[in-house]
XYZ file of C-alpha atoms in Angstrom:
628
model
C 176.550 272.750 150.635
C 179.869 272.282 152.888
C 180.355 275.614 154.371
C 184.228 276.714 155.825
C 183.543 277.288 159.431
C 184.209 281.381 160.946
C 186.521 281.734 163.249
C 185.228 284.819 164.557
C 182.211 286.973 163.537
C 183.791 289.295 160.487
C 181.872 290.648 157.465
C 182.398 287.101 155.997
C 180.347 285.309 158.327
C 177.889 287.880 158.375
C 176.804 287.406 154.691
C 177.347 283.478 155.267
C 174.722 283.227 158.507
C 172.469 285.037 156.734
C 172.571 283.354 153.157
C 172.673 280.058 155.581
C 169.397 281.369 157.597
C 167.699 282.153 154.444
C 168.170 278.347 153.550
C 167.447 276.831 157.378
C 164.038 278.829 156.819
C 163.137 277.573 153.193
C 163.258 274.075 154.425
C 161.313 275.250 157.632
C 158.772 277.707 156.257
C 156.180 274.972 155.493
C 156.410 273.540 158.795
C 156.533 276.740 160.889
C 153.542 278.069 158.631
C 151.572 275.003 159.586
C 152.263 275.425 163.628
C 151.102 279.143 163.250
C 148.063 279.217 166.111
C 149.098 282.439 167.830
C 149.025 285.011 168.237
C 146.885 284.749 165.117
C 146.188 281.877 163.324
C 146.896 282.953 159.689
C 149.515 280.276 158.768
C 152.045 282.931 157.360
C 154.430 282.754 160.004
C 157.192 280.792 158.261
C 157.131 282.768 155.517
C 156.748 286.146 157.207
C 159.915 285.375 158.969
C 161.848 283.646 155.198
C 160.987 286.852 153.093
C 162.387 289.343 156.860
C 165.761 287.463 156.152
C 165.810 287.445 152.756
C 165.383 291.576 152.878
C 168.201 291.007 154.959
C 170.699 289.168 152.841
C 169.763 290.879 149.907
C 171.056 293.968 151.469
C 174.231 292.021 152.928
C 174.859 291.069 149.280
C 174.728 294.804 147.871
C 176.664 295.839 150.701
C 179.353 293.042 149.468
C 178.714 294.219 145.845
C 179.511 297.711 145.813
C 183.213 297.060 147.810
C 184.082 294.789 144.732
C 182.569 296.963 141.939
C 185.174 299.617 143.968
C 187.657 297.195 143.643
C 188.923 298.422 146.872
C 191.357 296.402 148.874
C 189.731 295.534 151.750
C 185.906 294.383 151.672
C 182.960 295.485 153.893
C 183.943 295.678 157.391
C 181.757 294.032 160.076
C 180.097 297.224 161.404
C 179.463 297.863 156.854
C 177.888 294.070 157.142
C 176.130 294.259 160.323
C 174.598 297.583 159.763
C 173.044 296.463 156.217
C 171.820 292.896 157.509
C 169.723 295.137 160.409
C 168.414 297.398 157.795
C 167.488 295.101 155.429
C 165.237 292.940 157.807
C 164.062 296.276 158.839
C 162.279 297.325 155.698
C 161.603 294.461 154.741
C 160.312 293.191 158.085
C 156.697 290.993 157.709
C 154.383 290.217 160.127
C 154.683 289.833 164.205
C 157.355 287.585 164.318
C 159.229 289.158 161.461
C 159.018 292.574 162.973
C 160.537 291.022 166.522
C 163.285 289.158 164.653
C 164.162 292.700 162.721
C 164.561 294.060 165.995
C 166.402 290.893 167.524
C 169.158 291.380 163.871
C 169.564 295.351 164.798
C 170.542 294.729 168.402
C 172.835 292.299 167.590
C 174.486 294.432 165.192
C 174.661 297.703 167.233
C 177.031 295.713 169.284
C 178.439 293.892 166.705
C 179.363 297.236 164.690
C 180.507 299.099 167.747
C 182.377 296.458 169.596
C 185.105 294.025 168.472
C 188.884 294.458 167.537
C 189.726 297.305 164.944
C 191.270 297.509 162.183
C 193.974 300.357 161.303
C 191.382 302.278 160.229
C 189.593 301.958 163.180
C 186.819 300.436 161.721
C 185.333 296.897 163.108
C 187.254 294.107 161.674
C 185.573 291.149 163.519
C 183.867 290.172 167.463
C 184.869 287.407 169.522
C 182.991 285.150 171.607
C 182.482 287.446 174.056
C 181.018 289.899 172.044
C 178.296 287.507 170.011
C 177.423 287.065 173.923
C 177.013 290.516 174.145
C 174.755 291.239 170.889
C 172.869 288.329 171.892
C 171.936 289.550 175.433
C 171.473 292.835 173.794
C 169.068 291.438 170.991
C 166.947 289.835 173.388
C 166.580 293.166 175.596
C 166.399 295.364 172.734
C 163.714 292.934 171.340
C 161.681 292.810 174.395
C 161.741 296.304 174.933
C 160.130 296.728 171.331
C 157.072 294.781 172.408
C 154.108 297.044 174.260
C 153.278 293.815 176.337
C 155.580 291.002 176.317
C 154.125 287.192 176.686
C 156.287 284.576 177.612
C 156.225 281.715 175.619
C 156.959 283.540 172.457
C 159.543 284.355 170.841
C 161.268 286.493 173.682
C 161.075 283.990 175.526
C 163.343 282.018 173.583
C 165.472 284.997 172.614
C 165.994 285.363 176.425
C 166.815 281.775 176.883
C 169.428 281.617 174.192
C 170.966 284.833 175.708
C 170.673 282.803 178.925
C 172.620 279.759 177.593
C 175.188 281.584 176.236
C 176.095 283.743 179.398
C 175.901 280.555 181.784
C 177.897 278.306 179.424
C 181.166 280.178 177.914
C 181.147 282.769 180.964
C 184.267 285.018 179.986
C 186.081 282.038 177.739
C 184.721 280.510 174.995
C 184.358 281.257 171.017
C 181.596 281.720 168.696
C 181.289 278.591 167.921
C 181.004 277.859 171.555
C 179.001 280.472 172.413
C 176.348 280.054 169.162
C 176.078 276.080 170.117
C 174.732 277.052 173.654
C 172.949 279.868 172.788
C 170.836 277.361 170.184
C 170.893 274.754 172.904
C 169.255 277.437 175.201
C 166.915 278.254 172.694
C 165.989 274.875 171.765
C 165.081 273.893 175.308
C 162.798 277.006 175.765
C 160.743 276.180 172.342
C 160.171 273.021 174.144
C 158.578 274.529 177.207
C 156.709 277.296 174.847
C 153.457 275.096 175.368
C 153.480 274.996 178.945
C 153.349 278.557 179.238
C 150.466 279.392 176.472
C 147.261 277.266 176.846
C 146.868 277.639 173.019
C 150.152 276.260 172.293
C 149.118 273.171 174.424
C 145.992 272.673 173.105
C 147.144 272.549 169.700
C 149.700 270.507 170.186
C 152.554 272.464 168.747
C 155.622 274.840 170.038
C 155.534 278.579 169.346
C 156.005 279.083 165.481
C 158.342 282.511 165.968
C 160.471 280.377 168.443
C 160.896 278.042 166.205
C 162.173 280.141 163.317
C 164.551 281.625 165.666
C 165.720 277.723 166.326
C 166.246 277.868 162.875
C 168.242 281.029 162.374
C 169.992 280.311 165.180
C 170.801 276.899 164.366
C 172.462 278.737 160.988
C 174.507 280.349 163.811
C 175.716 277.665 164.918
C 177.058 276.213 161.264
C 178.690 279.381 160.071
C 181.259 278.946 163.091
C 181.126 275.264 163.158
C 180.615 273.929 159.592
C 177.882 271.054 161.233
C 174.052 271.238 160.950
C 172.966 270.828 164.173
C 169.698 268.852 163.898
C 166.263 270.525 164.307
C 163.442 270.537 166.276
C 160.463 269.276 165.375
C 156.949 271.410 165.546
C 154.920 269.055 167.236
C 154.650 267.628 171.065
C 153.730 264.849 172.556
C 149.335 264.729 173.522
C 149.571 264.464 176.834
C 152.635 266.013 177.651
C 152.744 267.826 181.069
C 152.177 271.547 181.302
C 155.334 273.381 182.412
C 156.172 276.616 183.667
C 158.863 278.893 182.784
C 161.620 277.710 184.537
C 161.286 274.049 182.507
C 162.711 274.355 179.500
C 165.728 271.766 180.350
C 162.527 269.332 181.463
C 161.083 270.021 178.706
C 163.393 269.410 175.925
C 162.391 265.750 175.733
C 159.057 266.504 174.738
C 159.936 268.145 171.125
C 161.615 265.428 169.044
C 164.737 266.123 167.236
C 164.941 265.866 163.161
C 161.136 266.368 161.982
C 159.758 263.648 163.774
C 157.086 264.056 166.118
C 157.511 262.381 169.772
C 154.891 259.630 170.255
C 153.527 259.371 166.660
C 153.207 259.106 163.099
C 152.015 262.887 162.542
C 150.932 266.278 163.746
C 149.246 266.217 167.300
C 145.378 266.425 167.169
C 144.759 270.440 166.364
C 147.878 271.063 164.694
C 146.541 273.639 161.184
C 147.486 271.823 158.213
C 149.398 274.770 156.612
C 149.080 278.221 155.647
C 146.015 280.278 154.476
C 145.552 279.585 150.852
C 142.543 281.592 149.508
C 143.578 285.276 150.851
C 143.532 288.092 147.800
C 145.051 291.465 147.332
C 143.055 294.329 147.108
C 144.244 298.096 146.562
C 142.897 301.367 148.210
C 144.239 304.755 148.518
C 145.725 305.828 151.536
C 148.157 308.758 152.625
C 151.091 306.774 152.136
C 152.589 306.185 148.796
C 152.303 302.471 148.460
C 149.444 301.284 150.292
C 148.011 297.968 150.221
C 145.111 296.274 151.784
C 145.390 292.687 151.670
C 142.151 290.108 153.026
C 144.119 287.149 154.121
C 141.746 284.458 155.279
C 143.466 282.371 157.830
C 143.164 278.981 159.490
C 140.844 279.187 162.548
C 142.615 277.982 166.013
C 141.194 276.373 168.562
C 138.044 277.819 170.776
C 139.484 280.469 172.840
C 142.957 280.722 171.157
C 144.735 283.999 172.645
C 144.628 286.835 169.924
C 148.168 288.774 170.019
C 151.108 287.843 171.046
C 151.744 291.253 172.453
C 149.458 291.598 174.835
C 149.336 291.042 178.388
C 148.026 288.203 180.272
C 145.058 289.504 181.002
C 144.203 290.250 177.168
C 144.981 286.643 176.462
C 141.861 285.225 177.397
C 139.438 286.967 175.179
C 138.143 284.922 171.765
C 137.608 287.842 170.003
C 140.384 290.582 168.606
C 141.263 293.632 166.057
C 140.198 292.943 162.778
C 143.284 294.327 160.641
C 146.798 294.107 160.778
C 148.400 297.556 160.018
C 151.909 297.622 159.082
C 154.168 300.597 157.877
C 157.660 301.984 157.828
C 157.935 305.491 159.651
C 160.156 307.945 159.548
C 160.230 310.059 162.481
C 161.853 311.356 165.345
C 162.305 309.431 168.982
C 159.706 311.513 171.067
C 157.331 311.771 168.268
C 157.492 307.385 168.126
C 157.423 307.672 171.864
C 153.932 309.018 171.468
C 152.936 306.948 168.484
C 153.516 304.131 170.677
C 151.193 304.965 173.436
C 148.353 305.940 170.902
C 148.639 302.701 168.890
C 148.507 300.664 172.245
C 145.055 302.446 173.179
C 144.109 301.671 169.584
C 144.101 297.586 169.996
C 147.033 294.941 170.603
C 149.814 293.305 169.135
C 151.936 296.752 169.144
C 155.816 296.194 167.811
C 157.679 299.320 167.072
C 161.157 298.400 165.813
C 163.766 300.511 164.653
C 165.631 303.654 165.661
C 168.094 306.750 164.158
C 164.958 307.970 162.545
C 163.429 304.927 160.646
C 161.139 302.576 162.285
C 158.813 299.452 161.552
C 155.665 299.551 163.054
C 153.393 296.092 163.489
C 149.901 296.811 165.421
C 146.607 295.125 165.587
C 143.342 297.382 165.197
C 139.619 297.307 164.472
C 140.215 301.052 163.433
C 142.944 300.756 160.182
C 142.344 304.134 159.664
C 143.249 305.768 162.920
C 146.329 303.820 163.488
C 147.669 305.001 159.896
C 146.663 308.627 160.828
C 148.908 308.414 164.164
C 151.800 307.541 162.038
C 150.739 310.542 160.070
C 151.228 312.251 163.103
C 154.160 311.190 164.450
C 156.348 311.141 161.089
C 155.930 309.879 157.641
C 154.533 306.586 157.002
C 155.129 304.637 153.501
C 154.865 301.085 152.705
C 151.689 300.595 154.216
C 150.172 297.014 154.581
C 146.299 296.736 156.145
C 146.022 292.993 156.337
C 142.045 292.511 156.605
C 141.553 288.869 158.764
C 138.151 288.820 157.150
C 134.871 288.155 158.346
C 134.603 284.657 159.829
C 137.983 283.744 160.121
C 140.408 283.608 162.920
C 139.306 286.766 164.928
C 135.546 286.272 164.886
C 135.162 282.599 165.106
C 136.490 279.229 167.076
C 135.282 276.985 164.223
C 137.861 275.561 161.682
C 136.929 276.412 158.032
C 136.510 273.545 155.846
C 139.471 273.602 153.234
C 138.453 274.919 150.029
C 138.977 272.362 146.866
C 142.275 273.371 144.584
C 141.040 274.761 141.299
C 142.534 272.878 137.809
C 144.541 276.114 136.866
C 145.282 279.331 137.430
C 146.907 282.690 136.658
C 149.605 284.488 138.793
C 150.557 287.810 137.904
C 153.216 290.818 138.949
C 151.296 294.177 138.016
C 153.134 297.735 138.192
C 149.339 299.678 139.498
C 146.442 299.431 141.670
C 144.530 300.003 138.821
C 145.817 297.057 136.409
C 145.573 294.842 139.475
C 141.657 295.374 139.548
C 141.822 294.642 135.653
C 144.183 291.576 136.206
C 142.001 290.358 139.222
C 138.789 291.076 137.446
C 140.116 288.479 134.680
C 140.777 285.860 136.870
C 144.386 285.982 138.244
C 146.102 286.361 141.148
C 148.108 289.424 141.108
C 151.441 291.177 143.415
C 152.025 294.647 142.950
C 155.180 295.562 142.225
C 155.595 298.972 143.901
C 158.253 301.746 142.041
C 161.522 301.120 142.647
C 160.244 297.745 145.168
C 160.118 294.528 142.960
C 158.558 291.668 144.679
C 160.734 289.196 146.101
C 160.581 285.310 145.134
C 159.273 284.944 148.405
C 156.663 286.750 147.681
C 155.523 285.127 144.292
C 155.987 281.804 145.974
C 153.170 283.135 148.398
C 150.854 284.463 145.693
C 150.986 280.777 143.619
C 150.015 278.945 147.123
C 146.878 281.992 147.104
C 145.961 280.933 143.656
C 145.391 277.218 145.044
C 145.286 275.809 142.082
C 147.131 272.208 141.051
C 148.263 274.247 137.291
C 150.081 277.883 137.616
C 150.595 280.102 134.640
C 152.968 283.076 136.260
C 153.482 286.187 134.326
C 156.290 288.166 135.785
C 155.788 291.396 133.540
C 158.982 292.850 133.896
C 162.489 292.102 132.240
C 163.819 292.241 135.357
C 162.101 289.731 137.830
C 162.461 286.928 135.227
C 165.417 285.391 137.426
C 163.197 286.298 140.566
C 160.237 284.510 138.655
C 162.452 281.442 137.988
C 162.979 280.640 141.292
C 159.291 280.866 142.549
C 158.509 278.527 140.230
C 161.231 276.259 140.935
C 160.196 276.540 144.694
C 156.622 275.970 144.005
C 157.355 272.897 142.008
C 158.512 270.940 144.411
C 155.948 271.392 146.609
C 153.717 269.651 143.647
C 152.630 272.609 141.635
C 152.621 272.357 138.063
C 154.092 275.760 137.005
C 154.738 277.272 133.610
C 156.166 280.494 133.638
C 155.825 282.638 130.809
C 158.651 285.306 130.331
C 156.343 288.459 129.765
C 158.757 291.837 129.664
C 155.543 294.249 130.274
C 152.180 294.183 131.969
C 150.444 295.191 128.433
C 152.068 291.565 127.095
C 150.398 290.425 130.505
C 147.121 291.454 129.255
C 147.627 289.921 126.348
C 148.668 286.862 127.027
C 145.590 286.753 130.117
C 143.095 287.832 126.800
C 143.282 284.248 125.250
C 144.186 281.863 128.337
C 141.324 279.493 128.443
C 141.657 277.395 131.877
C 139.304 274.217 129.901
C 142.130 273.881 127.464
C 145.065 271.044 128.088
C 147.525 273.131 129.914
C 150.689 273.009 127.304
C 147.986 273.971 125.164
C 147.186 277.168 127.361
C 150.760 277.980 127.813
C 151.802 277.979 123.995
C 148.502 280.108 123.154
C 149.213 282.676 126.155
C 153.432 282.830 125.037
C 152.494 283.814 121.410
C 150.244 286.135 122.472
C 152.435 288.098 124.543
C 155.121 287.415 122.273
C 153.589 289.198 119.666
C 152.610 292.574 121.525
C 155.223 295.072 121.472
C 155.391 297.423 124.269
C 156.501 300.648 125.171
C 156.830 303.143 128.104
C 157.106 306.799 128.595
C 158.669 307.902 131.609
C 160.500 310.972 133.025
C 163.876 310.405 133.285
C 165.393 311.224 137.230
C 169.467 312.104 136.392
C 171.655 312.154 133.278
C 172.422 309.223 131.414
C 173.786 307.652 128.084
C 170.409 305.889 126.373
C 170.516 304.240 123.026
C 169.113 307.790 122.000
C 171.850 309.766 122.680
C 172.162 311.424 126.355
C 169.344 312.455 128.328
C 168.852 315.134 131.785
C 166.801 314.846 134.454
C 163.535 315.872 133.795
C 163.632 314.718 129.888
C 160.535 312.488 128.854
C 161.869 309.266 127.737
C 159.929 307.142 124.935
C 160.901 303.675 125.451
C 160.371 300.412 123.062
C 160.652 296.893 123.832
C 163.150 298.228 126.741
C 165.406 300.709 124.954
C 165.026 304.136 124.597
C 164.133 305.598 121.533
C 163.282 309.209 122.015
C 163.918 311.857 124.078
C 161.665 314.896 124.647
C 160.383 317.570 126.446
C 156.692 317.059 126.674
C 154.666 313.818 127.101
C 152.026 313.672 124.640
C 154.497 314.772 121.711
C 156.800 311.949 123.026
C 154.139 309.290 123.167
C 152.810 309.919 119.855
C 156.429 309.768 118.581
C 156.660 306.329 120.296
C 153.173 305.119 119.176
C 154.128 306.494 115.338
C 157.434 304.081 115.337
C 155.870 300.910 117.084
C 152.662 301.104 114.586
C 155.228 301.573 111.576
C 155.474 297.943 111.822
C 151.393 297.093 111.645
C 149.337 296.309 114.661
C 145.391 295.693 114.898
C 145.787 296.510 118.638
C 146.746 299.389 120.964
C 146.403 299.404 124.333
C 147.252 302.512 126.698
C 147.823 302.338 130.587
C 147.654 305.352 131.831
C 149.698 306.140 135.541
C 148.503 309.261 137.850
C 150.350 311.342 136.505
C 149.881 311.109 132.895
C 147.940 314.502 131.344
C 144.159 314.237 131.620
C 143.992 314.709 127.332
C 146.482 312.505 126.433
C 144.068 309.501 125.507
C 141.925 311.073 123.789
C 144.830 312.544 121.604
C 146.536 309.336 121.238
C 142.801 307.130 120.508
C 142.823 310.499 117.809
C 146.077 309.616 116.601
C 145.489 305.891 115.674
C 141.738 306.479 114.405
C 143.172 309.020 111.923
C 146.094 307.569 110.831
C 145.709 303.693 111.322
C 142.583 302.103 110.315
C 141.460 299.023 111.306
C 143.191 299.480 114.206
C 141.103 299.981 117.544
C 142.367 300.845 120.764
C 141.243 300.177 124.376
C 142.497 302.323 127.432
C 142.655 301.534 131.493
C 143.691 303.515 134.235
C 146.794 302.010 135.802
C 147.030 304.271 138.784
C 150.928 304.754 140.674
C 152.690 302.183 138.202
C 155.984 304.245 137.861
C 155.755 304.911 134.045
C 153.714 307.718 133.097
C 152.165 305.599 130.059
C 152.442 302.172 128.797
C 151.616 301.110 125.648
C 151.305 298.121 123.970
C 150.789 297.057 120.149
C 149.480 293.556 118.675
């Protein structure tokens, strides 16, 4: 789509670099996933980097939502923009290269929300050229200065260049549209020289894949002031292209072909992965933070002696062998106690990126010891949204061999659960699954990623929730055209999920499947009880905080003071209507008689109707319930 070039960098152009980012990197992802040798090999690169961005325009966009629901004159000012797009790659910052490029989006917009001409009110109305050179040169420092042990050849290194560019090209003149053009120029020519200056990067015959998202983003820098694509580098180099140091990057530029095309043949170098890990599964274990998640991502092996972190210093570099988990986590905590954090997480192992500041931080380490580096965050503050990424026995960090690829199964079954505990169930029945954390719904990104684990030719998705339907829509859309076959099945609850997952028979013809595993869930009614957190108008009449809420198929229907009286109410009404079928999925907090009070209930006062109970762990509601 034509875009209206930005004059200067306003709130405007904010939202429209990062919508057009979020774009440059969907068409990208595959490639950049694919190129992923270091500093591990997992092929998740791309994607790490599309779902950082698209944490940060969803933020941009509530930011942009809330002025006009105010209907307030004036929209979000820069600094209102700025401040959001940093925050929202912040928390939702994956990987290595996602946590550096979080870090690269918040110093651009502490000078970006502090600089620039004001408005009457003295807030930030929009920066010139001069100061997108500024929050570039202070992105890159800011950016480096996150990173325990900085590598060149990575992305800093074409951060720096790009900051480089821009200083030695516009000078004191020039505007953003100027300035963005050579700062992608800059950048451009450094991803070129990225193999020259890591041995692994040369060897496989590929740039750096974090440098090359940045290409990307910053090549959406360049058409929100200009309106023109500029075209984009390809992944691949030339075999046999001459090793260069890091003063080449203007050399080097003809090596890396422009518009996809690799320079000197018909496809990927010899060594170049072939995309991104496909069998990986989510597993769930308790741990001191409220939402932690252990993943086993199985990766594409690198070549023999690949370097293992792209954090760690040149001496590190040269080992085969590295920390076997990946421990992420938001933190909040005060400067000193990070300052410490940091030095214990670098003893710990490698990798170490602690971005962030003004109390909230993202922290990205590798470790053998998962444990101890969640227990220093512990330490230093609060840690929540905690991600252990196992690399798995065999894989990338214990061995130089390439594992054969694994053969796509016919069909399979991708679902969004609310619990640890109905993911075990869901995963124990065959599916793939995403946990849906309170109040954190999975992103499309992120269900995109989960139908790629499946790796299977037919998808069946089951978003479970009223509310990601839109979010499921797109996924599948996305994974389409990358030749999946997806049906997506609009389930409003996780009990219609089981359901639907009780009679889906993979052997059957797949429309077949689909139309059996729709009126399944289709026919389950479902219901919630939850504790309500503030007032509010419900189809019930008005409820306070602390009320227990019985909900049915989405609306509320009662309101009352204890749980067990409320979810017999709710069970009473939803059985009024017959059922053969209950099913009860019980969250932590639900009261330790309440099943056996409920299973009373229905053998009492139902017959022929049997009921089956599971444990769904921290799933937000204190109870689901479902009735077919």
């Amino acid at each position: 789509m034509a875009q209206v070039p930005q004059t200067f960098f306003d709130a405007v152009a904010v939202r429209t670099w990062c919508g057009l980012a979020l774009e440059t990197l969907g068409r990208a992802r595959e490639e950049i996933d694919a190129i992923n040798v270091y500093p591990v090999a997992d092929g998740d690169t791309g994607t790490n980097l599309y779902l950082t961005v698209e944490s940060a325009v969803a933020a941009v966009e509530a930011v942009f939502a809330g002025h006009a629901a105010r209907s307030g004159p004036e929209g979000p000012t820069l600094a209102d923009a700025a401040r959001a797009m940093a925050h929202g790659a912040l928390i939702g910052a994956r990987g290595n290269s996602g946590t550096i490029l979080a870090q690269l989006l918040r110093g651009m917009s502490q000078v970006l929300a502090e600089g620039g001409t004001a408005r009457a009110d003295g807030e930030t109305a929009y920066a010139d050229g001069r100061g997108l050179r500024l929050a570039l040169r202070h992105a890159a420092d800011s950016a480096r200065q996150a990173v325990a042990h900085p590598v060149e050849g990575t992305v800093l290194t074409v951060a720096s260049a790009a900051a480089d560019e821009a200083d030695a090209a516009c000078g004191a003149e020039g505007d953003c549209g100027t300035v963005a053009r050579a700062a992608y120029e800059g950048a451009r020519a450094a991803l070129a020289a990225t193999p020259g200056q890591l041995p692994v990067l040369e060897r496989a015959g590929v740039v750096d894949a974090g440098g090359r998202g940045l290409v990307a983003v910053l090549g959406a820098l360049v058409e929100t002031f200009t309106g023109e694509r500029p075209r984009e580098v390809a992944a691949t180099v030339t075999a046999g292209a001459p090793r260069m140091g890091a003063g080449s990057a203007g050399a080097a530029s003809a090596v890396v072909s422009e518009a996809g095309v690799p320079g000197g043949g018909d496809g990927p170098a010899a060594g170049v992965l072939a995309g991104p890990a496909e069998d990986s599964q989510d597993v769930y274990a308790d741990s001191p933070g409220p939402h932690a998640r252990v993943e086993a991502d199985a990766g594409l092996a690198p070549a023999v002696g690949a370097p293992r972190g792209e954090c760690v210093d040149s001496a590190a570099v040269a080992g085969q062998d590295g920390p076997a988990f990946e421990v992420i986590y938001l933190l909040e905590a005060e400067d000193a106690a990070v300052a410490r954090l940091r030095e214990r997480l670098d003893a710990l192992g490698d990798s170490l990126v602690v971005v962030g500041g003004d109390g909230l931080w993202n922290v990205h380490v590798h470790v053998d010891d998962a444990g101890a580096a969640v227990e220093a965050g512990i330490e230093a503050g609060r840690p929540y949204r905690i991600r252990i990424t196992h690399f798995g026995a065999g894989d990338v960090h214990t061995t130089g061999a390439e594992r054969p690829p694994r053969e796509r199964a016919q069909r399979a079954v991708v679902a969004v659960v609310p619990g640890e505990g109905l993911a075990g169930l869901y995963t124990e029945a065959g599916a793939t699954t995403v946990l849906a954390r309170p109040g954190e719904p999975p992103a499309s990104g992120e269900l995109v990623q989960a139908v790629r684990r499946a790796h299977a030719r037919e998808v069946v998705l089951l978003p479970n929730d009223a509310e990601l339907r839109h979010t499921a829509a797109a996924a599948a859309a996305q994974a389409r055209t990358e030749g999946i076959r997806v049906a997506l099945i609009p389930t409003r609850s996780a009990v219609q999920g089981i359901a639907a997952l009780a009679v889906h028979e993979p052997e059957r013809r797949f429309d077949e499947d689909v139309v059996s595993m729709t009126s399944a869930a289709g026919a389950t009614r479902y219901g919630e009880v939850t504790v309500a957190e503030r007032q509010a108008w419900t189809m019930a009449g008005i409820c306070q905080a602390g009320d227990v809420l019985g909900l049915i198929d989405g609306d509320v229907a009662v309101i009352g003071s204890d749980v067990t009286d409320t979810a017999e109410a709710v069970l009473d009404r939803m059985l009024a209507a017959g059922g053969e079928m209950v099913t009860l999925v019980l969250g932590d907090e639900a009261p330790d008689t309440i099943a056996e009070h409920l299973e009373g209930r229905v053998r009492e006062g139902y017959l022929a109707v049997d009921t089956v109970v599971y444990r769904g762990g921290r799933q937000g509601a204190v109870l689901l319930i479902g009735v077919e």
